[in-house]
Amino acid sequence: RQENELARAKPFRVIAMAKSSFNAKRVLLVHAHPDDESIFTAHVIANRIEAGAKVMVLTLTRGERGRVKLDDLKPLESDMAAMGAFRSNELRNALAVLGDVQHKFAGTRRYLDSGMRLSTFGKAIKSKTTDEMSLSSVSTAVISDDIFQTLSEFKPDAVITYNRKGGFGHPDHKKAHEATAMALRRFSRASRTRAPQFWVIADQGERFDVEVGGPKTAAKKKSALEQHASQVSIGKETFSLVPGRDIRYDTPERLRKTSTTPWLWLKPVFIGLWALPLGILLGFAGTLLHSVTASDEAATPIGLIVALVMTFSLALALRLLRNSRGALYLMSFTLAGTVFWLSRPTAAGDALIVDNQAGNIWVYGSLIICAVVILFPKLRPGAWGKKASGHR
């Protein structure tokens, strides 16, 4: 009976899922700092060079805010220009070890290493000592223009950079991913040839498509990392960036194929537009507060004071956090529209903002505060730090 049922059954096929392979002949790697090319992609570079491919590394900064591992080099940390020159030499030596690798720094703007710090939750976030030329502070579109120029000149068939999270979260790594994706999308539209494949470095535990390297290229990776001894702790079989987290030289590097998204073009717009509702909320909150007075003999206008301080704090925060006036313009525009709308009398003759001293001070005082913060020539918190002026 079983034989008869098997005979009547329809034949079936076993479909094997084809694995992706990385066989690019012209590879462009976009990295934020010297040493990233050896830490994250030394196996990939050595593998492609051995296969006869053309490889170019585009480094966006010179690592000016690096923290050195060797005590003898600690004085470099107080001199950004010297640190950048030292790490640039390390980079050249590392690439020479890996093989015939083309290299260039991004553009003529000389972006600066932003540095990083850990938040109270242990996440990598932007350093407090950045200025307007720090990579994480520069517009993504500006950086993508430099990457686009390199794409047009080198014409790669594969581009590699960090993942969307920037690996472990470094703000410069995130910016490199966004700028690379934006440049690739633009290049794909402008180029008449086939668009390059977009690959990102997969973190531990993430999905990946290919593994590149191993024991065969481990010696190359070790030799390249030895050139970055100021930033990387070198052992016999392993290396580490932080104490207690050793990585073997023969650990393969994992890549994942991805694609660009239109969101990268829309993101700056949404980032700017989020300031619009802030002005509306501030207008309503200040209007509800401005008429509140203290229950003392002088009837101190404590509500008006709080409303004006709140306006100044929000305006200053937008100016400092965004490193531009764009979001502050939008917030001020909606604030002005909201307070003037609330000062208009309704059909019953009532208005939330009465035409009295407190009402006038709130309406015109809030707008004057925004105007002063907008017109103030320079607000650069990074310039207040001792190490922020090392490049000037």
Tab-separated table of C-alpha atoms in Angstrom:
chain	number	residue	atom	x	y	z
A	1	ARG	CA	0.000	0.000	0.000
A	2	GLN	CA	2.762	2.433	0.907
A	3	GLU	CA	4.539	1.655	-2.367
A	4	ASN	CA	1.356	2.422	-4.348
A	5	GLU	CA	0.867	5.740	-2.536
A	6	LEU	CA	4.476	6.744	-3.216
A	7	ALA	CA	4.036	5.826	-6.867
A	8	ARG	CA	0.955	8.060	-7.159
A	9	ALA	CA	2.601	10.950	-5.328
A	10	LYS	CA	3.782	13.935	-7.385
A	11	PRO	CA	7.537	14.241	-7.814
A	12	PHE	CA	9.195	17.002	-5.793
A	13	ARG	CA	12.403	18.936	-6.081
A	14	VAL	CA	14.809	20.038	-3.400
A	15	ILE	CA	15.622	23.709	-3.993
A	16	ALA	CA	18.981	24.776	-2.563
A	17	MET	CA	19.238	28.426	-1.552
A	18	ALA	CA	22.196	29.975	-3.325
A	19	LYS	CA	24.563	31.790	-1.022
A	20	SER	CA	25.747	35.282	-1.866
A	21	SER	CA	29.396	35.686	-2.726
A	22	PHE	CA	31.634	38.701	-2.727
A	23	ASN	CA	33.620	38.762	-5.961
A	24	ALA	CA	33.724	42.484	-6.738
A	25	LYS	CA	36.513	43.629	-9.051
A	26	ARG	CA	36.461	47.300	-8.058
A	27	VAL	CA	35.776	47.925	-4.372
A	28	LEU	CA	35.352	51.262	-2.616
A	29	LEU	CA	35.448	51.235	1.194
A	30	VAL	CA	34.195	54.341	3.016
A	31	HIS	CA	35.511	54.697	6.561
A	32	ALA	CA	35.276	57.470	9.120
A	33	HIS	CA	38.710	57.211	10.778
A	34	PRO	CA	42.193	55.798	10.235
A	35	ASP	CA	42.300	52.246	11.730
A	36	ASP	CA	38.657	51.465	10.806
A	37	GLU	CA	39.802	50.013	7.494
A	38	SER	CA	42.036	47.522	9.343
A	39	ILE	CA	39.692	46.764	12.239
A	40	PHE	CA	36.561	46.110	10.187
A	41	THR	CA	37.689	45.300	6.631
A	42	ALA	CA	41.340	44.170	6.571
A	43	HIS	CA	40.297	40.650	5.542
A	44	VAL	CA	38.118	42.052	2.757
A	45	ILE	CA	40.897	44.288	1.432
A	46	ALA	CA	43.524	41.536	1.549
A	47	ASN	CA	41.131	39.055	-0.077
A	48	ARG	CA	40.259	41.359	-2.960
A	49	ILE	CA	43.873	42.418	-3.545
A	50	GLU	CA	44.917	38.762	-3.705
A	51	ALA	CA	42.126	38.174	-6.255
A	52	GLY	CA	43.514	40.960	-8.466
A	53	ALA	CA	40.740	43.461	-7.763
A	54	LYS	CA	41.154	47.240	-7.565
A	55	VAL	CA	40.562	48.568	-4.058
A	56	MET	CA	40.175	52.154	-2.852
A	57	VAL	CA	39.754	53.341	0.727
A	58	LEU	CA	38.072	56.709	1.271
A	59	THR	CA	38.718	58.029	4.794
A	60	LEU	CA	36.485	60.890	5.926
A	61	THR	CA	38.569	62.221	8.846
A	62	ARG	CA	42.110	61.949	10.148
A	63	GLY	CA	41.126	60.734	13.609
A	64	GLU	CA	42.015	63.975	15.358
A	65	ARG	CA	40.131	63.117	18.559
A	66	GLY	CA	41.501	59.606	19.022
A	67	ARG	CA	42.499	58.264	22.424
A	68	VAL	CA	45.919	56.609	22.329
A	69	LYS	CA	46.820	53.335	24.054
A	70	LEU	CA	50.511	54.137	24.578
A	71	ASP	CA	51.588	56.448	27.398
A	72	ASP	CA	54.427	57.897	25.336
A	73	LEU	CA	51.894	59.247	22.837
A	74	LYS	CA	49.496	60.839	25.359
A	75	PRO	CA	50.675	64.401	24.506
A	76	LEU	CA	49.125	63.939	21.046
A	77	GLU	CA	45.659	64.044	22.601
A	78	SER	CA	46.053	67.755	23.357
A	79	ASP	CA	47.052	68.600	19.779
A	80	MET	CA	44.449	67.704	17.176
A	81	ALA	CA	46.653	68.588	14.212
A	82	ALA	CA	49.512	66.414	15.494
A	83	MET	CA	47.136	63.554	16.264
A	84	GLY	CA	45.664	63.748	12.761
A	85	ALA	CA	49.108	63.709	11.148
A	86	PHE	CA	50.271	60.786	13.288
A	87	ARG	CA	47.216	58.654	12.560
A	88	SER	CA	47.398	59.502	8.857
A	89	ASN	CA	50.905	58.027	8.769
A	90	GLU	CA	49.652	54.926	10.584
A	91	LEU	CA	46.953	54.592	7.932
A	92	ARG	CA	49.435	54.814	5.076
A	93	ASN	CA	51.611	52.130	6.675
A	94	ALA	CA	48.641	49.828	7.231
A	95	LEU	CA	47.467	50.123	3.634
A	96	ALA	CA	50.996	49.417	2.386
A	97	VAL	CA	50.949	46.174	4.375
A	98	LEU	CA	47.569	45.154	2.929
A	99	GLY	CA	48.738	45.588	-0.653
A	100	ASP	CA	48.274	47.880	-3.601
A	101	VAL	CA	45.416	49.950	-2.162
A	102	GLN	CA	44.428	53.353	-3.483
A	103	HIS	CA	43.569	55.903	-0.812
A	104	LYS	CA	42.269	59.424	-0.410
A	105	PHE	CA	40.789	61.659	2.254
A	106	ALA	CA	37.387	63.156	1.583
A	107	GLY	CA	37.284	66.464	-0.269
A	108	THR	CA	39.030	69.691	0.571
A	109	ARG	CA	36.885	70.556	3.580
A	110	ARG	CA	39.013	68.452	5.955
A	111	TYR	CA	36.316	67.044	8.184
A	112	LEU	CA	37.282	66.516	11.814
A	113	ASP	CA	36.909	63.453	13.983
A	114	SER	CA	33.856	64.076	16.188
A	115	GLY	CA	35.016	61.861	19.016
A	116	MET	CA	32.427	60.111	21.160
A	117	ARG	CA	31.358	59.541	24.736
A	118	LEU	CA	29.159	57.044	26.519
A	119	SER	CA	25.730	58.067	27.747
A	120	THR	CA	24.352	57.111	31.154
A	121	PHE	CA	22.850	54.074	29.409
A	122	GLY	CA	26.243	52.989	28.039
A	123	LYS	CA	25.501	53.965	24.439
A	124	ALA	CA	27.967	55.781	22.196
A	125	ILE	CA	26.813	59.357	21.614
A	126	LYS	CA	28.185	62.572	20.204
A	127	SER	CA	31.041	64.223	22.076
A	128	LYS	CA	30.532	67.567	23.778
A	129	THR	CA	33.643	69.032	22.114
A	130	THR	CA	32.486	69.026	18.491
A	131	ASP	CA	32.406	72.070	16.259
A	132	GLU	CA	30.947	72.887	12.853
A	133	MET	CA	33.577	70.884	10.933
A	134	SER	CA	33.192	67.720	12.992
A	135	LEU	CA	31.918	64.955	10.754
A	136	SER	CA	28.763	64.299	12.772
A	137	SER	CA	27.859	68.006	12.655
A	138	VAL	CA	28.285	68.496	8.906
A	139	SER	CA	25.255	68.153	6.644
A	140	THR	CA	24.866	64.653	5.237
A	141	ALA	CA	24.316	66.105	1.766
A	142	VAL	CA	27.660	67.940	1.906
A	143	ILE	CA	29.599	64.794	2.836
A	144	SER	CA	27.710	62.746	0.244
A	145	ASP	CA	28.870	65.168	-2.433
A	146	ASP	CA	32.512	64.278	-1.693
A	147	ILE	CA	31.686	60.567	-1.774
A	148	PHE	CA	29.798	61.061	-5.049
A	149	GLN	CA	32.894	62.622	-6.612
A	150	THR	CA	34.946	59.575	-5.607
A	151	LEU	CA	32.284	57.252	-7.003
A	152	SER	CA	32.367	59.124	-10.312
A	153	GLU	CA	36.158	58.903	-10.537
A	154	PHE	CA	36.732	55.342	-9.293
A	155	LYS	CA	33.527	53.738	-10.667
A	156	PRO	CA	33.353	50.780	-8.247
A	157	ASP	CA	31.108	47.777	-8.636
A	158	ALA	CA	30.813	47.387	-4.840
A	159	VAL	CA	30.792	49.925	-2.005
A	160	ILE	CA	31.323	48.943	1.636
A	161	THR	CA	30.716	50.992	4.776
A	162	TYR	CA	29.208	50.642	8.268
A	163	ASN	CA	25.631	49.559	8.903
A	164	ARG	CA	22.798	51.953	9.649
A	165	LYS	CA	23.570	51.890	13.387
A	166	GLY	CA	27.192	52.806	12.772
A	167	GLY	CA	28.449	49.515	14.167
A	168	PHE	CA	28.756	50.140	17.892
A	169	GLY	CA	27.011	53.496	17.478
A	170	HIS	CA	29.828	55.957	16.816
A	171	PRO	CA	28.212	59.160	15.476
A	172	ASP	CA	30.824	59.438	12.698
A	173	HIS	CA	30.099	55.876	11.584
A	174	LYS	CA	26.376	56.655	11.369
A	175	LYS	CA	27.108	59.766	9.331
A	176	ALA	CA	29.380	57.771	7.003
A	177	HIS	CA	26.590	55.270	6.350
A	178	GLU	CA	23.996	57.952	5.645
A	179	ALA	CA	26.291	59.968	3.384
A	180	THR	CA	27.431	56.878	1.471
A	181	ALA	CA	23.876	55.701	0.904
A	182	MET	CA	22.838	59.152	-0.272
A	183	ALA	CA	25.812	59.401	-2.642
A	184	LEU	CA	25.115	55.918	-4.022
A	185	ARG	CA	21.489	56.734	-4.719
A	186	ARG	CA	22.521	59.881	-6.568
A	187	PHE	CA	25.268	58.028	-8.461
A	188	SER	CA	22.865	55.257	-9.479
A	189	ARG	CA	20.554	57.819	-11.049
A	190	ALA	CA	23.295	59.785	-12.772
A	191	SER	CA	25.343	56.837	-14.040
A	192	ARG	CA	24.427	55.049	-17.237
A	193	THR	CA	26.234	51.916	-16.117
A	194	ARG	CA	25.094	49.311	-13.631
A	195	ALA	CA	24.780	50.676	-10.111
A	196	PRO	CA	27.376	49.432	-7.574
A	197	GLN	CA	26.295	46.905	-4.984
A	198	PHE	CA	25.903	48.366	-1.515
A	199	TRP	CA	27.381	46.280	1.308
A	200	VAL	CA	27.471	47.064	5.028
A	201	ILE	CA	29.565	45.585	7.819
A	202	ALA	CA	27.389	43.199	9.846
A	203	ASP	CA	27.778	43.303	13.619
A	204	GLN	CA	27.977	40.266	15.852
A	205	GLY	CA	24.557	38.615	15.989
A	206	GLU	CA	23.273	40.431	12.896
A	207	ARG	CA	22.161	38.769	9.703
A	208	PHE	CA	24.947	38.556	7.124
A	209	ASP	CA	25.267	37.379	3.542
A	210	VAL	CA	28.971	36.590	3.214
A	211	GLU	CA	31.989	35.903	5.398
A	212	VAL	CA	35.338	37.062	4.048
A	213	GLY	CA	38.762	36.085	5.316
A	214	GLY	CA	40.062	33.706	7.946
A	215	PRO	CA	43.381	32.001	8.711
A	216	LYS	CA	44.599	32.693	5.186
A	217	THR	CA	44.428	36.486	5.567
A	218	ALA	CA	44.932	36.660	9.360
A	219	ALA	CA	48.615	37.542	9.041
A	220	LYS	CA	47.765	40.496	6.810
A	221	LYS	CA	45.171	41.759	9.260
A	222	LYS	CA	47.573	41.443	12.181
A	223	SER	CA	50.312	43.318	10.311
A	224	ALA	CA	47.873	46.089	9.369
A	225	LEU	CA	46.591	46.458	12.932
A	226	GLU	CA	50.157	46.602	14.236
A	227	GLN	CA	50.550	49.833	12.278
A	228	HIS	CA	47.709	51.301	14.359
A	229	ALA	CA	49.333	50.514	17.697
A	230	SER	CA	48.383	53.948	19.034
A	231	GLN	CA	44.694	52.971	18.894
A	232	VAL	CA	44.630	49.156	19.040
A	233	SER	CA	46.036	46.804	21.674
A	234	ILE	CA	47.972	44.077	19.866
A	235	GLY	CA	48.393	40.531	21.188
A	236	LYS	CA	49.890	37.374	19.769
A	237	GLU	CA	46.604	35.839	18.624
A	238	THR	CA	44.096	38.607	19.341
A	239	PHE	CA	43.616	42.368	19.323
A	240	SER	CA	41.324	44.590	21.366
A	241	LEU	CA	39.876	48.077	21.290
A	242	VAL	CA	38.706	48.015	24.902
A	243	PRO	CA	40.084	45.886	27.743
A	244	GLY	CA	38.482	42.486	28.109
A	245	ARG	CA	37.096	42.242	24.570
A	246	ASP	CA	39.665	40.344	22.564
A	247	ILE	CA	39.080	39.493	18.909
A	248	ARG	CA	41.033	36.840	17.048
A	249	TYR	CA	42.879	37.929	13.926
A	250	ASP	CA	41.461	35.007	11.965
A	251	THR	CA	37.827	35.872	12.766
A	252	PRO	CA	36.090	36.350	9.379
A	253	GLU	CA	34.563	39.704	8.502
A	254	ARG	CA	30.867	39.615	7.743
A	255	LEU	CA	29.087	41.699	5.117
A	256	ARG	CA	25.418	42.163	4.300
A	257	LYS	CA	24.055	43.392	1.001
A	258	THR	CA	21.619	46.253	1.376
A	259	SER	CA	20.044	49.017	-0.676
A	260	THR	CA	19.664	52.771	-0.507
A	261	THR	CA	16.383	54.327	0.501
A	262	PRO	CA	14.623	57.612	-0.381
A	263	TRP	CA	14.282	58.228	3.364
A	264	LEU	CA	17.856	59.535	3.403
A	265	TRP	CA	16.787	62.435	1.195
A	266	LEU	CA	13.612	63.061	3.194
A	267	LYS	CA	15.251	62.680	6.604
A	268	PRO	CA	16.748	66.228	6.709
A	269	VAL	CA	13.323	67.620	5.853
A	270	PHE	CA	11.604	65.720	8.665
A	271	ILE	CA	14.414	66.574	11.069
A	272	GLY	CA	13.784	70.238	10.337
A	273	LEU	CA	9.975	70.060	10.324
A	274	TRP	CA	9.783	68.554	13.795
A	275	ALA	CA	10.441	72.078	15.117
A	276	LEU	CA	7.088	73.298	13.732
A	277	PRO	CA	4.894	71.684	16.419
A	278	LEU	CA	7.346	72.873	19.086
A	279	GLY	CA	6.383	76.460	18.307
A	280	ILE	CA	2.690	75.628	18.574
A	281	LEU	CA	3.135	73.824	21.887
A	282	LEU	CA	5.282	76.652	23.252
A	283	GLY	CA	2.678	79.204	22.154
A	284	PHE	CA	-0.151	77.422	23.976
A	285	ALA	CA	1.933	76.665	27.086
A	286	GLY	CA	3.219	80.215	27.381
A	287	THR	CA	-0.263	81.648	26.818
A	288	LEU	CA	-1.715	79.532	29.621
A	289	LEU	CA	1.130	80.514	31.952
A	290	HIS	CA	1.646	84.217	31.226
A	291	SER	CA	-1.300	85.468	33.262
A	292	VAL	CA	-0.471	83.446	36.389
A	293	THR	CA	0.675	85.615	39.300
A	294	ALA	CA	1.975	84.831	42.763
A	295	SER	CA	-0.368	85.218	45.723
A	296	ASP	CA	1.722	87.958	47.322
A	297	GLU	CA	1.068	91.659	47.714
A	298	ALA	CA	3.163	92.534	44.660
A	299	ALA	CA	1.331	89.925	42.520
A	300	THR	CA	4.629	88.805	40.963
A	301	PRO	CA	4.032	87.641	37.369
A	302	ILE	CA	5.675	84.280	37.964
A	303	GLY	CA	3.839	82.672	35.056
A	304	LEU	CA	5.112	85.294	32.606
A	305	ILE	CA	8.677	84.834	33.865
A	306	VAL	CA	8.445	81.055	33.465
A	307	ALA	CA	6.992	81.438	29.942
A	308	LEU	CA	9.794	83.757	28.817
A	309	VAL	CA	12.526	81.585	30.398
A	310	MET	CA	10.988	78.555	28.705
A	311	THR	CA	11.066	80.377	25.358
A	312	PHE	CA	14.712	81.373	25.771
A	313	SER	CA	15.748	77.860	26.870
A	314	LEU	CA	14.033	76.181	23.917
A	315	ALA	CA	15.401	78.700	21.396
A	316	LEU	CA	18.942	78.322	22.760
A	317	ALA	CA	18.674	74.523	22.786
A	318	LEU	CA	17.557	74.436	19.138
A	319	ARG	CA	20.393	76.731	18.119
A	320	LEU	CA	23.028	74.696	19.973
A	321	LEU	CA	21.809	71.179	19.272
A	322	ARG	CA	21.190	71.699	15.575
A	323	ASN	CA	24.332	73.799	14.950
A	324	SER	CA	22.173	75.919	12.651
A	325	ARG	CA	19.269	78.346	12.698
A	326	GLY	CA	16.918	76.308	10.497
A	327	ALA	CA	14.927	74.567	13.238
A	328	LEU	CA	14.825	77.811	15.245
A	329	TYR	CA	13.358	79.667	12.260
A	330	LEU	CA	10.548	77.117	12.004
A	331	MET	CA	9.838	77.145	15.728
A	332	SER	CA	9.779	80.962	15.799
A	333	PHE	CA	7.448	81.087	12.802
A	334	THR	CA	4.839	78.797	14.357
A	335	LEU	CA	5.244	80.482	17.767
A	336	ALA	CA	4.480	83.878	16.221
A	337	GLY	CA	1.467	82.511	14.353
A	338	THR	CA	0.147	80.780	17.487
A	339	VAL	CA	0.413	83.738	19.879
A	340	PHE	CA	-1.118	86.179	17.393
A	341	TRP	CA	-3.938	83.728	16.687
A	342	LEU	CA	-4.591	83.279	20.418
A	343	SER	CA	-4.607	87.071	20.916
A	344	ARG	CA	-7.446	87.520	18.432
A	345	PRO	CA	-10.877	87.904	20.062
A	346	THR	CA	-13.492	85.259	19.352
A	347	ALA	CA	-17.061	85.997	18.216
A	348	ALA	CA	-17.990	86.420	21.880
A	349	GLY	CA	-15.230	89.007	22.310
A	350	ASP	CA	-12.975	86.808	24.457
A	351	ALA	CA	-9.270	86.180	23.843
A	352	LEU	CA	-6.731	83.988	25.606
A	353	ILE	CA	-4.122	86.758	25.393
A	354	VAL	CA	-5.606	89.963	26.736
A	355	ASP	CA	-4.424	93.360	25.522
A	356	ASN	CA	-2.691	94.293	28.773
A	357	GLN	CA	0.882	94.611	30.036
A	358	ALA	CA	1.350	90.889	30.697
A	359	GLY	CA	-0.168	89.924	27.346
A	360	ASN	CA	1.960	92.382	25.370
A	361	ILE	CA	5.145	91.350	27.164
A	362	TRP	CA	4.413	87.696	26.408
A	363	VAL	CA	3.629	88.249	22.713
A	364	TYR	CA	6.420	90.651	21.842
A	365	GLY	CA	8.911	89.489	24.461
A	366	SER	CA	8.855	85.873	23.246
A	367	LEU	CA	9.451	86.958	19.652
A	368	ILE	CA	12.250	89.348	20.652
A	369	ILE	CA	13.959	86.516	22.562
A	370	CYS	CA	13.793	84.246	19.498
A	371	ALA	CA	15.122	87.044	17.288
A	372	VAL	CA	18.076	87.702	19.616
A	373	VAL	CA	19.055	84.018	19.683
A	374	ILE	CA	18.712	83.837	15.890
A	375	LEU	CA	20.758	86.980	15.243
A	376	PHE	CA	23.502	86.222	17.755
A	377	PRO	CA	26.564	85.697	15.514
A	378	LYS	CA	28.170	82.527	16.880
A	379	LEU	CA	27.049	79.837	19.279
A	380	ARG	CA	29.614	77.054	19.160
A	381	PRO	CA	29.814	75.027	22.360
A	382	GLY	CA	32.689	73.013	20.875
A	383	ALA	CA	34.850	76.152	20.859
A	384	TRP	CA	34.540	76.429	24.630
A	385	GLY	CA	36.482	73.207	25.187
A	386	LYS	CA	40.246	73.306	25.440
A	387	LYS	CA	40.791	70.581	22.848
A	388	ALA	CA	38.327	71.952	20.300
A	389	SER	CA	40.687	74.646	19.080
A	390	GLY	CA	43.680	72.430	18.405
A	391	HIS	CA	43.149	72.481	14.633
A	392	ARG	CA	43.010	76.253	14.340
